[in-house]
CSV table of C-alpha atoms and ligand atoms in Angstrom, one decimal:
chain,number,residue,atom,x,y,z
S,37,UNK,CA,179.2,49.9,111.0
S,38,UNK,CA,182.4,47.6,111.2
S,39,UNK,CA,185.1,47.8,108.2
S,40,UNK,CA,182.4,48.4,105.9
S,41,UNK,CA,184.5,48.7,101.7
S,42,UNK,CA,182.6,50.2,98.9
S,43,UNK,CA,183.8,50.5,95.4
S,44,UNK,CA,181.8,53.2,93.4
S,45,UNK,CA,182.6,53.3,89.3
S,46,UNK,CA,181.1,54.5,86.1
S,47,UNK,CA,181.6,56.7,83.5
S,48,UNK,CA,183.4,61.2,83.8
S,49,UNK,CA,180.4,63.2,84.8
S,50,UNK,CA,177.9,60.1,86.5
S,51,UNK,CA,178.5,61.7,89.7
S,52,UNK,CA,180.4,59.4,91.3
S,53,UNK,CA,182.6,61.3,93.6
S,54,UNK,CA,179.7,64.0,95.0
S,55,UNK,CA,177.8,60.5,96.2
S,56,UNK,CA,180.4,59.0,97.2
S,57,UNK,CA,181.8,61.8,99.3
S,58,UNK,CA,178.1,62.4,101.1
S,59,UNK,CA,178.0,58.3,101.7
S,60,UNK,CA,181.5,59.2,103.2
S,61,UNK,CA,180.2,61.4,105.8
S,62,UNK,CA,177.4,59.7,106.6
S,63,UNK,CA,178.9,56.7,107.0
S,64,UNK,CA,181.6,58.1,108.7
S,65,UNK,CA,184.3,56.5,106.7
S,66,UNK,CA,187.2,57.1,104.5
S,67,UNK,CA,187.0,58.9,100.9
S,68,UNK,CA,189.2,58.1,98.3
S,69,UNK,CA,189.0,59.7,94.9
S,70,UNK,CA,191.1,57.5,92.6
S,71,UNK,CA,190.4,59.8,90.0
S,72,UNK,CA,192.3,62.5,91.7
S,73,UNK,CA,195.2,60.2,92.0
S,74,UNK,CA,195.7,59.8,87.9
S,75,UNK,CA,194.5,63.8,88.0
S,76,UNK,CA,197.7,64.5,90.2
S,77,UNK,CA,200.1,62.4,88.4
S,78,UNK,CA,198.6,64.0,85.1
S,79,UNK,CA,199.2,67.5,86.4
S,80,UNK,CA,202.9,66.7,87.5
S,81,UNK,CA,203.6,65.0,84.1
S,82,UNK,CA,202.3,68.2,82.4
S,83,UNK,CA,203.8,70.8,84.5
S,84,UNK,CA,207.2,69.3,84.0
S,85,UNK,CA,206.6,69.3,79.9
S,86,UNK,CA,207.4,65.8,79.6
S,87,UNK,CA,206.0,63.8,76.8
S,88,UNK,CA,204.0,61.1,77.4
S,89,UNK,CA,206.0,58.9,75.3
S,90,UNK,CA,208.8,59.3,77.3
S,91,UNK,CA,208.5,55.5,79.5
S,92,UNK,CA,211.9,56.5,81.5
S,93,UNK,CA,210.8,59.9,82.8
S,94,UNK,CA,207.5,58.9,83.5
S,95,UNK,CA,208.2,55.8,85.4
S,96,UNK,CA,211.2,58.5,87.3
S,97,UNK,CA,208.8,60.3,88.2
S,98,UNK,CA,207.1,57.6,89.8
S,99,UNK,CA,209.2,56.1,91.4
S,100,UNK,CA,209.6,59.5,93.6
S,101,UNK,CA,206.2,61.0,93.6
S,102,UNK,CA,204.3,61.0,97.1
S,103,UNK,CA,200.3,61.2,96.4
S,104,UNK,CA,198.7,61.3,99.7
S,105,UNK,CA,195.1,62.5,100.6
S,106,UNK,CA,194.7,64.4,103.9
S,107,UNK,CA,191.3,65.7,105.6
S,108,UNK,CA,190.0,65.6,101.9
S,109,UNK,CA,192.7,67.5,100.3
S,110,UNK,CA,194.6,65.9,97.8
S,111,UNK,CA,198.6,66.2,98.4
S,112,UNK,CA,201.2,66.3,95.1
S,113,UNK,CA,204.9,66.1,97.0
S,114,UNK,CA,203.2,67.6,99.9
S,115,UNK,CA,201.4,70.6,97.8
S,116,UNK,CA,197.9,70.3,97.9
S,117,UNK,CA,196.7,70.4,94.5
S,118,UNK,CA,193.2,70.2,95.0
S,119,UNK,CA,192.3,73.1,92.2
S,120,UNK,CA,195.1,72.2,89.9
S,121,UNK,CA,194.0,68.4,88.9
S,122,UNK,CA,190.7,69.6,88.0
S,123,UNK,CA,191.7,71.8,84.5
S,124,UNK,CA,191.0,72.0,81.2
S,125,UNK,CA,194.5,70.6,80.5
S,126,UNK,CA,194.2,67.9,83.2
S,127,UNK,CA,190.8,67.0,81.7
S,128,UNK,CA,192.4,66.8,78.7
S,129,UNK,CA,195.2,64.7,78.8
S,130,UNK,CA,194.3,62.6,82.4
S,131,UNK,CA,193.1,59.3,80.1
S,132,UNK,CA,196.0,59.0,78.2
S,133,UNK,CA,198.0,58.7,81.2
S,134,UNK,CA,195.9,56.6,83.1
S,135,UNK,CA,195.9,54.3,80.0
S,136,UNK,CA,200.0,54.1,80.8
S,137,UNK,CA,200.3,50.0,82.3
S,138,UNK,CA,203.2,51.1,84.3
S,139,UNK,CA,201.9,54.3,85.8
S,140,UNK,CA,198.2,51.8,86.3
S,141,UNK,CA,200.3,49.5,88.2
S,142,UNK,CA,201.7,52.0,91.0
S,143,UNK,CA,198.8,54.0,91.5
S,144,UNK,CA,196.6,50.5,91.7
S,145,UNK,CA,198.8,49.2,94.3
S,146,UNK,CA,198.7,52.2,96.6
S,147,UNK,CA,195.0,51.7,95.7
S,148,UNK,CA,194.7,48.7,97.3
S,149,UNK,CA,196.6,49.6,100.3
S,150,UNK,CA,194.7,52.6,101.5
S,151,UNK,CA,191.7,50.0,100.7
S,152,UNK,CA,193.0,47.1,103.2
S,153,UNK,CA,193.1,49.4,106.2
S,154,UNK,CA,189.0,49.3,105.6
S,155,UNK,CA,186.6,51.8,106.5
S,156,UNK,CA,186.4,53.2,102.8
S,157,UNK,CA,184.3,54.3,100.1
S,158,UNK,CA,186.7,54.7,96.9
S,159,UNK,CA,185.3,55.8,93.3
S,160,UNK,CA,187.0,55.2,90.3
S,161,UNK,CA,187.0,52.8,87.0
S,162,UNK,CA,188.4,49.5,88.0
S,163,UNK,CA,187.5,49.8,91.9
S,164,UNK,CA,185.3,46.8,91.6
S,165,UNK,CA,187.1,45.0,89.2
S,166,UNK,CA,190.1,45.4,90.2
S,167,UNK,CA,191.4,47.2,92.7
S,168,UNK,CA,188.9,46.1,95.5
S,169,UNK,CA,187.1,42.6,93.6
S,170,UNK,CA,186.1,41.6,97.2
S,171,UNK,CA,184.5,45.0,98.5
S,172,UNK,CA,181.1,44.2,100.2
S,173,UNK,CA,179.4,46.4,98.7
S,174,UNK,CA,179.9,47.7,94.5
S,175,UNK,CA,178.3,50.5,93.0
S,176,UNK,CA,178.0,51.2,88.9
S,177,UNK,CA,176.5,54.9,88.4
S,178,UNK,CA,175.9,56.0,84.7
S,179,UNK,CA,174.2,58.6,83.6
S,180,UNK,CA,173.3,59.8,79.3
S,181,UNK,CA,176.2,61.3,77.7
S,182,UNK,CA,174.2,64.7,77.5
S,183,UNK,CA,173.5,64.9,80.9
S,184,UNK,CA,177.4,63.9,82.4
S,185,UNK,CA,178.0,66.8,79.9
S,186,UNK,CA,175.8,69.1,81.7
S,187,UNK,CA,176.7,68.4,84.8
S,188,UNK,CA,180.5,68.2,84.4
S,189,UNK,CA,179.9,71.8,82.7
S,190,UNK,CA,178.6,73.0,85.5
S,191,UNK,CA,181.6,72.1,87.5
S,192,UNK,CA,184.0,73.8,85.1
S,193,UNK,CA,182.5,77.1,84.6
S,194,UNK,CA,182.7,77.4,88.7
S,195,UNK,CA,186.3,77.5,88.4
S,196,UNK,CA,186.7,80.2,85.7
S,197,UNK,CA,187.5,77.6,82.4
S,198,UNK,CA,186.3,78.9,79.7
S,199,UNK,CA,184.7,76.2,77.6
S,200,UNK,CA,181.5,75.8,75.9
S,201,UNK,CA,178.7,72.8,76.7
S,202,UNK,CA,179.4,71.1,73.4
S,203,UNK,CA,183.3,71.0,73.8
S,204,UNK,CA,182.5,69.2,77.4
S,205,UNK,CA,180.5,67.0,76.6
S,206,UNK,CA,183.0,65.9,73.8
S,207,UNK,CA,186.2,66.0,75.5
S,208,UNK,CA,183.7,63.0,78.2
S,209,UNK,CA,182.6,61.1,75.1
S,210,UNK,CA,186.5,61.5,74.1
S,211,UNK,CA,187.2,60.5,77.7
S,212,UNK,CA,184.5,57.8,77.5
S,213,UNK,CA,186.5,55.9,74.7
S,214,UNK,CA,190.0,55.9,76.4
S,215,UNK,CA,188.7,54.4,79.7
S,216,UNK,CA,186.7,51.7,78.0
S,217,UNK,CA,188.9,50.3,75.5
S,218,UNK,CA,192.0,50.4,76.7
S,219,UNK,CA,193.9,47.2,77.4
S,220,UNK,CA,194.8,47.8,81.2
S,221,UNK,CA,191.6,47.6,83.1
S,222,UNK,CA,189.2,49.4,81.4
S,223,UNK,CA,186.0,50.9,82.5
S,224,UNK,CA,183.5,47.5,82.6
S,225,UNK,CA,180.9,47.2,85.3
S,226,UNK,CA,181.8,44.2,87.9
S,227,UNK,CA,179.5,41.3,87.5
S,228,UNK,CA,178.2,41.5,90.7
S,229,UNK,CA,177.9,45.4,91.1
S,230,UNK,CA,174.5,47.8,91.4
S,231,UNK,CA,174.0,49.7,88.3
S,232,UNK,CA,171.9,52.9,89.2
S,233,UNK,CA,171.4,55.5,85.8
S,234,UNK,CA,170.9,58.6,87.6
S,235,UNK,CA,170.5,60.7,84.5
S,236,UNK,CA,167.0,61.6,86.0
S,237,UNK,CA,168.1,61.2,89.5
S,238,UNK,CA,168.7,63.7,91.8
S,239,UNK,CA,172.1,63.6,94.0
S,240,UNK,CA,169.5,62.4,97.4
S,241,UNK,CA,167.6,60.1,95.4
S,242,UNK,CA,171.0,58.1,94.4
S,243,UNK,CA,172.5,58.4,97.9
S,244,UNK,CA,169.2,56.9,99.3
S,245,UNK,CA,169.4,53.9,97.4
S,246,UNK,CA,172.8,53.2,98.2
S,247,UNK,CA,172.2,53.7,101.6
S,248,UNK,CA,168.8,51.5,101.5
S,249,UNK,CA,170.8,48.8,99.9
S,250,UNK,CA,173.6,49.7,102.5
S,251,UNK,CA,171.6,48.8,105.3
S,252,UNK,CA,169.5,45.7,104.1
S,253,UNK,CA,173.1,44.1,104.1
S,254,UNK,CA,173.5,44.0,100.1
S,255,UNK,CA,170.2,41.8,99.5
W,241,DC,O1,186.9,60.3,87.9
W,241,DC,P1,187.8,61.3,87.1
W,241,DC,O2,187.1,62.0,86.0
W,241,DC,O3,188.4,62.3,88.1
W,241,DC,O4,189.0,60.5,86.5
W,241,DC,C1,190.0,61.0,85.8
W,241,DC,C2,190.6,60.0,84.8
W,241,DC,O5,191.4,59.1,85.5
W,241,DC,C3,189.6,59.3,84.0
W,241,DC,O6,189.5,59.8,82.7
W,241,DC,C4,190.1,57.9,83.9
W,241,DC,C5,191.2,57.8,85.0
W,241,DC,N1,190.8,56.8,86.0
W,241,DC,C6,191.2,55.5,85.9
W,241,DC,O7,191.6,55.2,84.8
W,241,DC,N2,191.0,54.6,86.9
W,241,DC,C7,190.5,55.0,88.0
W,241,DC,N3,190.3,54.1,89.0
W,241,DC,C8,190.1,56.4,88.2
W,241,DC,C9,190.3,57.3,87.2
């Protein structure tokens, strides 16, 4: 399939990344986990203590940060930090970070130019509407608010964080709010994009329909 760009977005917890990723390989394209890339900055911002008031620091910091991804590793200044982005204090704080104009701004435009080389599925919250409006192909996955919860629970115990079901799902229904009412691009389905709830969908039965939709050229 030729320079083939699909933007996958919903909600924490729809499953967005585990589809995308599979579509990845079976398409054979390109990955990228936006996510990961607020996730990164996040886990920079928070190693180095600095308050997330603190416009001068932040926008120091990136001005000189280097996010990369490499055969699916995600690269901080050339560490991979593919474990760190993905704790409880990450979870925690990640929104109000991504919520930052300035730090939207830098991370969008590198966005958008790992997107023009083609050849790449990228999940997110603003993929369709904003970082790739003219992808071929646009993808909305949701999923109920108790079963993101589950799932994203799931995730978390597998990595030794100690945290119960309820205090998942409400740190995602916390997470929920930040994305999709902030004023910088919030988390809105594109007009033209697929919704698929997959709260009684399995991970094949999602990736089938993408991939049926896929091939019958978007129609
Ligand atoms: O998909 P995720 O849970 O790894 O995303 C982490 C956070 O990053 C999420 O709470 C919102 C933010 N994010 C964003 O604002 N825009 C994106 N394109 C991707 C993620």
């Amino acid at each position: 399939m030729n320079n083939i760009t699909i933007a996958v977005d919903g909600p924490a917890g729809a499953g967005k990344s585990t589809i995308a990723k599979i579509i990845a390989k079976k398409l054979k394209i390109n990955y990228i986990d936006t996510g990961a890339m607020y996730r990164a900055f996040t886990y920079l911002i928070v190693s180095k203590n600095i308050d997330f008031n603190n416009k001068i620091e932040i926008q120091r910091e990136l001005k000189n940060v280097k996010i990369e991804f490499l055969n699916n590793h995600i690269y901080l200044n050339d560490k991979i930090v593919d474990s760190e982005i993905r704790t409880d204090i990450v979870n925690k704080n990640v929104s109000n970070i991504a919520k930052l104009d300035y730090v939207r701004e830098h991370l969008v435009n590198l966005q958008k130019i790992i997107a023009q080389k083609g050849n790449t599925i990228m999940d997110g919250r603003d993929i369709g509407t904003n970082v790739i409006p003219d992808a071929k192909y646009k993808f909305f996955i949701t999923a109920s608010l108790a079963e993101r919860g589950k799932r994203r629970h799931k995730q978390l115990i597998k990595t030794a964080n100690d945290i119960s079901l309820s205090q998942t799902i409400k740190s995602i229904e916390k997470r929920d709010i930040i994305d999709a009412t902030r004023q910088v691009s919030p988390l809105i389905k594109a007009h033209d994009a697929i919704e698929i709830d997959t709260t009684n969908k399995t991970i094949d039965d999602t990736v089938e329909i993408i991939l049926n939709y896929i091939r019958e050229g978007g129609n």
